[in-house]
GROMACS .gro file of C-alpha atoms in nm:
model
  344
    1UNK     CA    1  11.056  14.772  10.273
    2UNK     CA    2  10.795  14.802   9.991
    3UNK     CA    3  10.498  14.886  10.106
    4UNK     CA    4  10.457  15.285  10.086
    5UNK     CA    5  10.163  15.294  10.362
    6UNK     CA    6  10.370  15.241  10.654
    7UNK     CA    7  10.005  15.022  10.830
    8UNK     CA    8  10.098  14.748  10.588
    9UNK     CA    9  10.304  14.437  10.675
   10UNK     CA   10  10.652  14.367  10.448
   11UNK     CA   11  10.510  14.075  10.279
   12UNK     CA   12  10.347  14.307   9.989
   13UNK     CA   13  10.511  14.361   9.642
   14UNK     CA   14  10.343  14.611   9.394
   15UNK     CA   15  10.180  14.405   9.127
   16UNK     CA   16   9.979  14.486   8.877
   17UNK     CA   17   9.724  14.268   8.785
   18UNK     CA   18   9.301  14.375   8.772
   19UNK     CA   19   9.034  14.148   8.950
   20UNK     CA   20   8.939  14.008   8.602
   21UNK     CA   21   9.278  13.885   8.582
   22UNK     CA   22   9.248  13.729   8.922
   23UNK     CA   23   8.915  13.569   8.817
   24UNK     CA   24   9.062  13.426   8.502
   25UNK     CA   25   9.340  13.270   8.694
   26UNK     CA   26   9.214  13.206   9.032
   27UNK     CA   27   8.976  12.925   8.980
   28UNK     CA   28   8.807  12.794   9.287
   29UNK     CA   29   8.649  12.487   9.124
   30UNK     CA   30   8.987  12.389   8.964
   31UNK     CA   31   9.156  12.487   9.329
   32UNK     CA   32   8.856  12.312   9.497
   33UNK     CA   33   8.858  12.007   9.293
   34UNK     CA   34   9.273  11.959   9.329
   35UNK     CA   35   9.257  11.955   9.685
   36UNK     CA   36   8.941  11.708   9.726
   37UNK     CA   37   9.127  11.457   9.483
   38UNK     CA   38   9.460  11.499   9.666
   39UNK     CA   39   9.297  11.466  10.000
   40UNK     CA   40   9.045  11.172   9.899
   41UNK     CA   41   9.384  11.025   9.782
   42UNK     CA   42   9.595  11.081  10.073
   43UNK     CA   43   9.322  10.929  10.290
   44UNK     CA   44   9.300  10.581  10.078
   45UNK     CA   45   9.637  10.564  10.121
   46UNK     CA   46   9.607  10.646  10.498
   47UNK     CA   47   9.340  10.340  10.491
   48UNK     CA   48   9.578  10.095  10.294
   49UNK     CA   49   9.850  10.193  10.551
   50UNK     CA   50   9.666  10.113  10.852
   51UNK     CA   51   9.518   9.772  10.713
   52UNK     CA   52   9.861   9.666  10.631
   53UNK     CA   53   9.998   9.361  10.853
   54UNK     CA   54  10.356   9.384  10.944
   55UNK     CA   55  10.561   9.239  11.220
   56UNK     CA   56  10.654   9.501  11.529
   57UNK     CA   57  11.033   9.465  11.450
   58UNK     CA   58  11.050   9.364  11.079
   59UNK     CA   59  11.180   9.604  10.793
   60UNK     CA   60  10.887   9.656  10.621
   61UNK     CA   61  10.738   9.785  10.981
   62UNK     CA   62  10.995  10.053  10.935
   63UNK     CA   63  10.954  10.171  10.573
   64UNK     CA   64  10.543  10.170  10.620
   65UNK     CA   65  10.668  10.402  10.946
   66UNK     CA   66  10.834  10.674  10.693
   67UNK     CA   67  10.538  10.610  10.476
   68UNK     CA   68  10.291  10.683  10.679
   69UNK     CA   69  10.450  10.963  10.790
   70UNK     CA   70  10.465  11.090  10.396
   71UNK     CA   71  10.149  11.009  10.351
   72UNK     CA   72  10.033  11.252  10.685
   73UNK     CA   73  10.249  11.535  10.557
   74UNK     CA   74  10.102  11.535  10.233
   75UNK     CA   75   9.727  11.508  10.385
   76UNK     CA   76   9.818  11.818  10.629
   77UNK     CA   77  10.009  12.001  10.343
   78UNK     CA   78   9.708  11.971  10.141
   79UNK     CA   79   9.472  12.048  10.413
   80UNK     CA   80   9.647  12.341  10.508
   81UNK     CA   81   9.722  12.520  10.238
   82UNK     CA   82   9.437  12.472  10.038
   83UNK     CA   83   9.164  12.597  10.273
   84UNK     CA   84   9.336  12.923  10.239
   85UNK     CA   85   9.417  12.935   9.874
   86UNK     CA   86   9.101  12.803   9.834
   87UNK     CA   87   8.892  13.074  10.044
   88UNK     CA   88   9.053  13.348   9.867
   89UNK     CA   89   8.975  13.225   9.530
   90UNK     CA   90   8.650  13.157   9.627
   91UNK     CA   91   8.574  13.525   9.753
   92UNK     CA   92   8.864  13.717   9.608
   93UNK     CA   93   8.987  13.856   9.955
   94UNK     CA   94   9.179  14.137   9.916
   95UNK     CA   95   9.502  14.031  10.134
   96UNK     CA   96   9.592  14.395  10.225
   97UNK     CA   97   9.248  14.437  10.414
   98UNK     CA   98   9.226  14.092  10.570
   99UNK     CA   99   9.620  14.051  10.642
  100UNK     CA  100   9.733  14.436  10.703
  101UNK     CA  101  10.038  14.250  10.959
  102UNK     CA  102  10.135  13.971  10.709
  103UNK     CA  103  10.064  13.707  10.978
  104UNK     CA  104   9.852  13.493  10.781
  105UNK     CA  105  10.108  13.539  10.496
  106UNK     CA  106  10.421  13.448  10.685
  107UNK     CA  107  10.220  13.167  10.828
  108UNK     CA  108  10.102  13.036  10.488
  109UNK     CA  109  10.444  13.077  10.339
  110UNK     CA  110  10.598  12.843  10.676
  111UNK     CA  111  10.330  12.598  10.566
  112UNK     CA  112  10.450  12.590  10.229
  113UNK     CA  113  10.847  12.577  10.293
  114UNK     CA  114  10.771  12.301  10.568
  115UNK     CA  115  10.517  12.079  10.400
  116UNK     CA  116  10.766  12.130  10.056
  117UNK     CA  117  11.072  12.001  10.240
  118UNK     CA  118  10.902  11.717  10.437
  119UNK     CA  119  10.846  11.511  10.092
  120UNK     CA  120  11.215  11.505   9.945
  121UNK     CA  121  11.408  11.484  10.325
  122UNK     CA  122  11.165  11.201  10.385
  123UNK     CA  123  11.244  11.023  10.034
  124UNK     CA  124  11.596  11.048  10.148
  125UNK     CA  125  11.541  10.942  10.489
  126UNK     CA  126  11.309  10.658  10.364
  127UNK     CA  127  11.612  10.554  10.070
  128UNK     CA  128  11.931  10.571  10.366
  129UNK     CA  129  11.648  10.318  10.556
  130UNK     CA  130  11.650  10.124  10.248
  131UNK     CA  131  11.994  10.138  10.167
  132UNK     CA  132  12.139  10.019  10.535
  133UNK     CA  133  11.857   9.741  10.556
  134UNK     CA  134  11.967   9.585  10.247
  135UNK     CA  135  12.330   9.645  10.203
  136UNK     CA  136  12.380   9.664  10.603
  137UNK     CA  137  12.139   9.367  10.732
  138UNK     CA  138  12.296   9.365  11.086
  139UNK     CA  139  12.446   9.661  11.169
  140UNK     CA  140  12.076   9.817  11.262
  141UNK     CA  141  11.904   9.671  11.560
  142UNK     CA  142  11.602   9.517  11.433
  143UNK     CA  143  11.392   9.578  11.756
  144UNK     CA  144  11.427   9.911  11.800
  145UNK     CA  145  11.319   9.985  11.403
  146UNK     CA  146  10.979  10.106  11.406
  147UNK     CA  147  11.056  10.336  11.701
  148UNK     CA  148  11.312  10.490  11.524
  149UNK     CA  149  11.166  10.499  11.227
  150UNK     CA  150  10.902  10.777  11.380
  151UNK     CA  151  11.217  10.948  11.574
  152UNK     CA  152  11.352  10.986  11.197
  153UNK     CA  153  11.067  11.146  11.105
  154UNK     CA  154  10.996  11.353  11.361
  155UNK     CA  155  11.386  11.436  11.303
  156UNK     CA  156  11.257  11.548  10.979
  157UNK     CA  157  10.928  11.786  11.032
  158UNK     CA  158  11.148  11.974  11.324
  159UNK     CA  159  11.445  12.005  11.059
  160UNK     CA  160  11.184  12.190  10.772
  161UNK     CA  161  11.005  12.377  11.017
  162UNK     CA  162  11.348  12.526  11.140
  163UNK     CA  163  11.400  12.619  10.810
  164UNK     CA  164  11.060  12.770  10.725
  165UNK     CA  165  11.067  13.001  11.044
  166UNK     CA  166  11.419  13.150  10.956
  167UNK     CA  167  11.232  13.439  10.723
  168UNK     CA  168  11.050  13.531  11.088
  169UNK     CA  169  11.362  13.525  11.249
  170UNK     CA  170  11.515  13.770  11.026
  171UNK     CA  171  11.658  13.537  10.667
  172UNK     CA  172  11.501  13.611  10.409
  173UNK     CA  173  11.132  13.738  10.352
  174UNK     CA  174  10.815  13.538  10.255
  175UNK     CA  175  10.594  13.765  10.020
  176UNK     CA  176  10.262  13.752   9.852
  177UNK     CA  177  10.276  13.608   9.509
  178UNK     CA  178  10.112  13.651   9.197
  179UNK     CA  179   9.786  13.626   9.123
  180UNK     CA  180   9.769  13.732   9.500
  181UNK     CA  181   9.637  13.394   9.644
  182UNK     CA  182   9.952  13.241   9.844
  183UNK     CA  183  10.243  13.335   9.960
  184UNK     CA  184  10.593  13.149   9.921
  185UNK     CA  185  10.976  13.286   9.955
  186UNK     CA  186  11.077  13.598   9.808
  187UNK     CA  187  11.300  13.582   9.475
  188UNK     CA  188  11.488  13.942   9.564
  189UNK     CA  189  11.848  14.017   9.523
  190UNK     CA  190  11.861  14.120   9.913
  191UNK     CA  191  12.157  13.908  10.092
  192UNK     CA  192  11.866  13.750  10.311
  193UNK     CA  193  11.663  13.664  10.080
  194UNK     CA  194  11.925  13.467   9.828
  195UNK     CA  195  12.035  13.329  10.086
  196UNK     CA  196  11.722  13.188  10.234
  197UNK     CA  197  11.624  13.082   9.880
  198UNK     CA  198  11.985  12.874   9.797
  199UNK     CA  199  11.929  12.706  10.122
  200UNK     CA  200  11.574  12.591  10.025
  201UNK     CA  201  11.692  12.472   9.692
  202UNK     CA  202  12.005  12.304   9.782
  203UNK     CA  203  11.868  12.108  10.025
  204UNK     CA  204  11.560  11.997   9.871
  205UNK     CA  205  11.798  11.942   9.560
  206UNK     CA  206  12.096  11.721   9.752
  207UNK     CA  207  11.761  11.502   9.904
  208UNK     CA  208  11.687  11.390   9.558
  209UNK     CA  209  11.998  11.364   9.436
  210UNK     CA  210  12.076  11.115   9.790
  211UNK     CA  211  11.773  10.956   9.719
  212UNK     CA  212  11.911  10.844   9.397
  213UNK     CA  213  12.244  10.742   9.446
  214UNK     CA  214  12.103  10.540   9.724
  215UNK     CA  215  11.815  10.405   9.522
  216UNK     CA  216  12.059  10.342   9.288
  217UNK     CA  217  12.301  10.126   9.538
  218UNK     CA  218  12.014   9.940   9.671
  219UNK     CA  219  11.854   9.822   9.347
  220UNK     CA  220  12.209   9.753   9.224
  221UNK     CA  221  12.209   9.507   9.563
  222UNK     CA  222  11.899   9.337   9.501
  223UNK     CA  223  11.978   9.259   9.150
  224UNK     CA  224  12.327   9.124   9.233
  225UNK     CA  225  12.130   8.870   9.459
  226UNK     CA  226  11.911   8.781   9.206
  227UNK     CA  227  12.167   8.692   8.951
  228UNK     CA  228  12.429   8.546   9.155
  229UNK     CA  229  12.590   8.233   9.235
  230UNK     CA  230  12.316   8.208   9.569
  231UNK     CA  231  12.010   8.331   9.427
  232UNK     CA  232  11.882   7.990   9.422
  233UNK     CA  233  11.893   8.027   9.843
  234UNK     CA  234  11.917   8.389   9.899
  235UNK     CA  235  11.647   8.543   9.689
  236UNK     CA  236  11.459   8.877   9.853
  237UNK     CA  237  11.155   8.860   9.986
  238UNK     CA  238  10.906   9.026   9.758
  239UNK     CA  239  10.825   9.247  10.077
  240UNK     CA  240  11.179   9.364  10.020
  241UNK     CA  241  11.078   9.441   9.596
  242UNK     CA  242  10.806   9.591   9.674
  243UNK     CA  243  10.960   9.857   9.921
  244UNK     CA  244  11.205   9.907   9.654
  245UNK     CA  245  10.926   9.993   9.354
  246UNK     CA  246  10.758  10.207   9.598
  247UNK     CA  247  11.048  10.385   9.727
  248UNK     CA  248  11.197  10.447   9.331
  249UNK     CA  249  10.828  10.580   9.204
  250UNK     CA  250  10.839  10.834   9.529
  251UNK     CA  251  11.184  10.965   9.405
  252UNK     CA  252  11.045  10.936   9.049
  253UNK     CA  253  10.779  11.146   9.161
  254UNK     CA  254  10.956  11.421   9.407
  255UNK     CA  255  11.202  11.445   9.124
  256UNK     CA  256  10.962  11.558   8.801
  257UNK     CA  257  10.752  11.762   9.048
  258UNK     CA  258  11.007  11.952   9.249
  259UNK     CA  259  11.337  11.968   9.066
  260UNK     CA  260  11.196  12.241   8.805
  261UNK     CA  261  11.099  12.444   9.091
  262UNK     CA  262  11.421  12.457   9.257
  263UNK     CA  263  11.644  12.502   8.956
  264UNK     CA  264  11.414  12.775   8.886
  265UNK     CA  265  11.424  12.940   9.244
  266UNK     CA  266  11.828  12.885   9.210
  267UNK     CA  267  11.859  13.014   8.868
  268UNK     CA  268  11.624  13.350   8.927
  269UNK     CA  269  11.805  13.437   9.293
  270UNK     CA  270  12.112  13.429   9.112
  271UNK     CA  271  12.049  13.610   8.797
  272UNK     CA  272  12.201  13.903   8.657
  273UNK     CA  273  12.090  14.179   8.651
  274UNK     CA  274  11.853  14.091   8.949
  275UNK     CA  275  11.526  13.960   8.832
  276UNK     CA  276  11.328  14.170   9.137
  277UNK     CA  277  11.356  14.561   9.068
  278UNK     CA  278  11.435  14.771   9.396
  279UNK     CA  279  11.070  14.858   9.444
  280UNK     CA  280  10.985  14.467   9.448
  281UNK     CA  281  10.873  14.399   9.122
  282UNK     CA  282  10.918  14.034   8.895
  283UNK     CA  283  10.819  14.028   8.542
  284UNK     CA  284  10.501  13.885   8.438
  285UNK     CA  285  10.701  13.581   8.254
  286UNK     CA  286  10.865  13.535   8.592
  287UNK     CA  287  10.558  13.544   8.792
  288UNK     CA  288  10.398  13.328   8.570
  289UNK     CA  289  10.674  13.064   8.566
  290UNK     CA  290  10.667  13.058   8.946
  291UNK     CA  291  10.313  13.010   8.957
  292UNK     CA  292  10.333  12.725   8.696
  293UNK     CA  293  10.647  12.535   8.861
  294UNK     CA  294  10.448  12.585   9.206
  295UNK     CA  295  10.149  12.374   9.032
  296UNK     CA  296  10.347  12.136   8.924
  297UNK     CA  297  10.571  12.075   9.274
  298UNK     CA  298  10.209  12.044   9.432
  299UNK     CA  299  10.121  11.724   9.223
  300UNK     CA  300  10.354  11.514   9.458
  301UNK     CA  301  10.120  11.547   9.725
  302UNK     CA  302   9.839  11.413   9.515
  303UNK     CA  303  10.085  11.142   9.334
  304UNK     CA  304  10.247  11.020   9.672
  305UNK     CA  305   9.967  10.840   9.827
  306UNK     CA  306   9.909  10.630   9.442
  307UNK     CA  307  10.240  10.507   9.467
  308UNK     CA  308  10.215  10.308   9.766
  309UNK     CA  309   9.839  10.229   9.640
  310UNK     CA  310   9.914  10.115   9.302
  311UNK     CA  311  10.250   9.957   9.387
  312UNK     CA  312  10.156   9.704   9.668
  313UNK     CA  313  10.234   9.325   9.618
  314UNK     CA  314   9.867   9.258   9.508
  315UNK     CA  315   9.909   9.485   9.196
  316UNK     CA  316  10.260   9.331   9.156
  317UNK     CA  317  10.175   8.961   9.159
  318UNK     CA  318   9.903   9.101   8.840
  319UNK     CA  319  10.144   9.213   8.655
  320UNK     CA  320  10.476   8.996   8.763
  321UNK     CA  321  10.313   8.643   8.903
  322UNK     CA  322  10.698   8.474   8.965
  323UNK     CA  323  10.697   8.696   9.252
  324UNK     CA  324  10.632   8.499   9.600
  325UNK     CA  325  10.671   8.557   9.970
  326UNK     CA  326  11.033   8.384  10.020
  327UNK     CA  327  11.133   8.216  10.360
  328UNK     CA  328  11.462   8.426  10.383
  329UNK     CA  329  11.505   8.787  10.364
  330UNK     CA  330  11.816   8.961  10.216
  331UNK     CA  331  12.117   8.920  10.318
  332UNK     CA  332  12.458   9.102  10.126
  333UNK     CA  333  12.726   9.088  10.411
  334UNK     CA  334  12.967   8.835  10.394
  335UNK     CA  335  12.841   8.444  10.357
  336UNK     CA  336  12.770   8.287  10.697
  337UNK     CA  337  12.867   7.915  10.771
  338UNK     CA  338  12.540   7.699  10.698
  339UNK     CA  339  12.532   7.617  11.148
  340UNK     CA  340  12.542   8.033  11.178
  341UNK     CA  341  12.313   8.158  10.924
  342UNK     CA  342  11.938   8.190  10.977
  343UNK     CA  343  11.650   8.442  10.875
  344UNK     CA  344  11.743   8.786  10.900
   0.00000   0.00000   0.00000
């Protein structure tokens, strides 16, 4: 326990930074201005999504499922988050007086675990999709797709918030970070709390490194049919190309945003000697590394939503006009006789 007043909550280190620090830092028109363009974005892409015409069963039906439900996440994450980071830049709050009890903390660091998670265990969901539509044509049932498709990601959102209420149920500790305006996972050298913080990195780690050795696999696939002795019959749809640009610029994107974050988290849990003192204290390089790998991992809700808008098959055909809607989708199991085979 830090806190030496026994009224306050255990989400308080001692830090020591002044309120012209703070106000330095702590900018609410920058803070303001990020969340507007991130939300303005999130809601184009919202707008895109629900304009777009697919069939009830098809794949594409399926991967604008997992889309849309990036595409939400982001828009809540955003939402969420930044009406309280931006109140308390705004006013400069003093946490201890409004949040004796750490509620709002522990609830704001939940928010940030879940809404960090959702992104990378939905780019692997959306690239194991991908990957069995492409290289597994009929081993998925077609009909039952876009159902699915929101099972998988409500699969998802319950899996990340199970993770982010662990620190409430005891694993680990979520703590108020510096320059005092959010709260995130606590980098101690308590059992808990490593642990806690391995878990979050690993598994937002193994997603992107899933999403790209199924990526990978599936782009390997369509380029095989391309260049192969069929690709005169059996050439993708450029439905099917464009799933595949927009699913590689997501991983692009979850990738440069969040991978410096969790080798960090990884890399300062397990340091040694411990890089939190007993009485709760980071260094000011630390602290200041956090706070700019946290910026950065927040990007990829602004950058999500401009994948799927700048990569749809209008802004394709502009910039690759051989590309056409194709008869027959893709197809890599083994050749059917000419009587059997038919669109997939």
């Amino acid at each position: 326990m830090w806190p030496n007043d026994t009224s306050l909550g255990p989400c308080f280190r001692p830090t020591n930074i002044t309120l012209e620090e703070r106000r330095l830092i702590a900018s609410p028109w920058f803070a303001a201005s990020f969340c507007a363009v991130g939300l303005a974005s999130n809601l184009l892409a919202l707008s895109a999504l629900a304009g777009a015409r697919t069939g009830g069963s098809s794949p594409r039906s399926s991967f604008l499922t997992f889309l849309c439900g990036l595409v939400l996440t982001d828009f809540l994450g955003l939402l969420v988050t930044g009406i309280i980071v931006v109140s308390q830049h705004a006013i400069l709050f003093d946490w201890r007086a409004v949040d004796p009890r750490c509620r709002l903390c522990d609830f704001m660091g939940v928010a940030m675990v879940f809404f960090g998670l959702c992104p990378l265990l939905l780019g692997a969901a959306m690239a194991s999709e991908r990957f069995l539509g492409i290289t597994r044509p009929f081993s998925r049932p077609a009909a039952a797709s876009p159902r699915r498709a929101w099972d998988s990601v409500a699969l998802v959102w319950a899996a990340a918030l199970a993770l982010g209420l662990l620190p409430l149920l005891g694993l680990g500790r979520y703590s108020l970070q510096y320059p005092g305006s959010w709260c995130f996972l606590t980098l101690g050298a308590r059992p808990g709390d490593v642990a806690f913080a391995l878990l979050f990195a690993l598994l937002g780690g193994l997603s992107v490194a899933l999403s790209f050795v199924l990526n990978t696999i599936s782009v390997a696939a369509l380029c095989r049919v391309y260049h192969g002795r069929q690709a005169a019959q059996q050439r993708p749809r450029d439905c099917e190309v464009e799933m595949m640009v927009q699913l590689l610029g997501i991983m692009v994107v979850a990738s440069v945003c969040w991978m410096p974050l969790l080798v960090f988290i990884a890399q300062t849990v397990l340091r040694t000697p411990p890089a939190m003192s007993a009485s709760g204290q980071l260094s000011r390089a630390t602290e200041r590394q956090l706070l700019i790998y946290l910026r950065v991992a927040t990007w990829n809700q602004i950058l999500d939503p401009w994948v799927y808008i700048l990569f749809r098959r209008a802004v394709l055909r502009r910039l690759h006009p051989r590309l056409s809607m194709r008869p027959r989708s893709l197809s890599l199991q083994p050749q059917l006789s000419q009587d059997a085979r038919g669109p997939l």
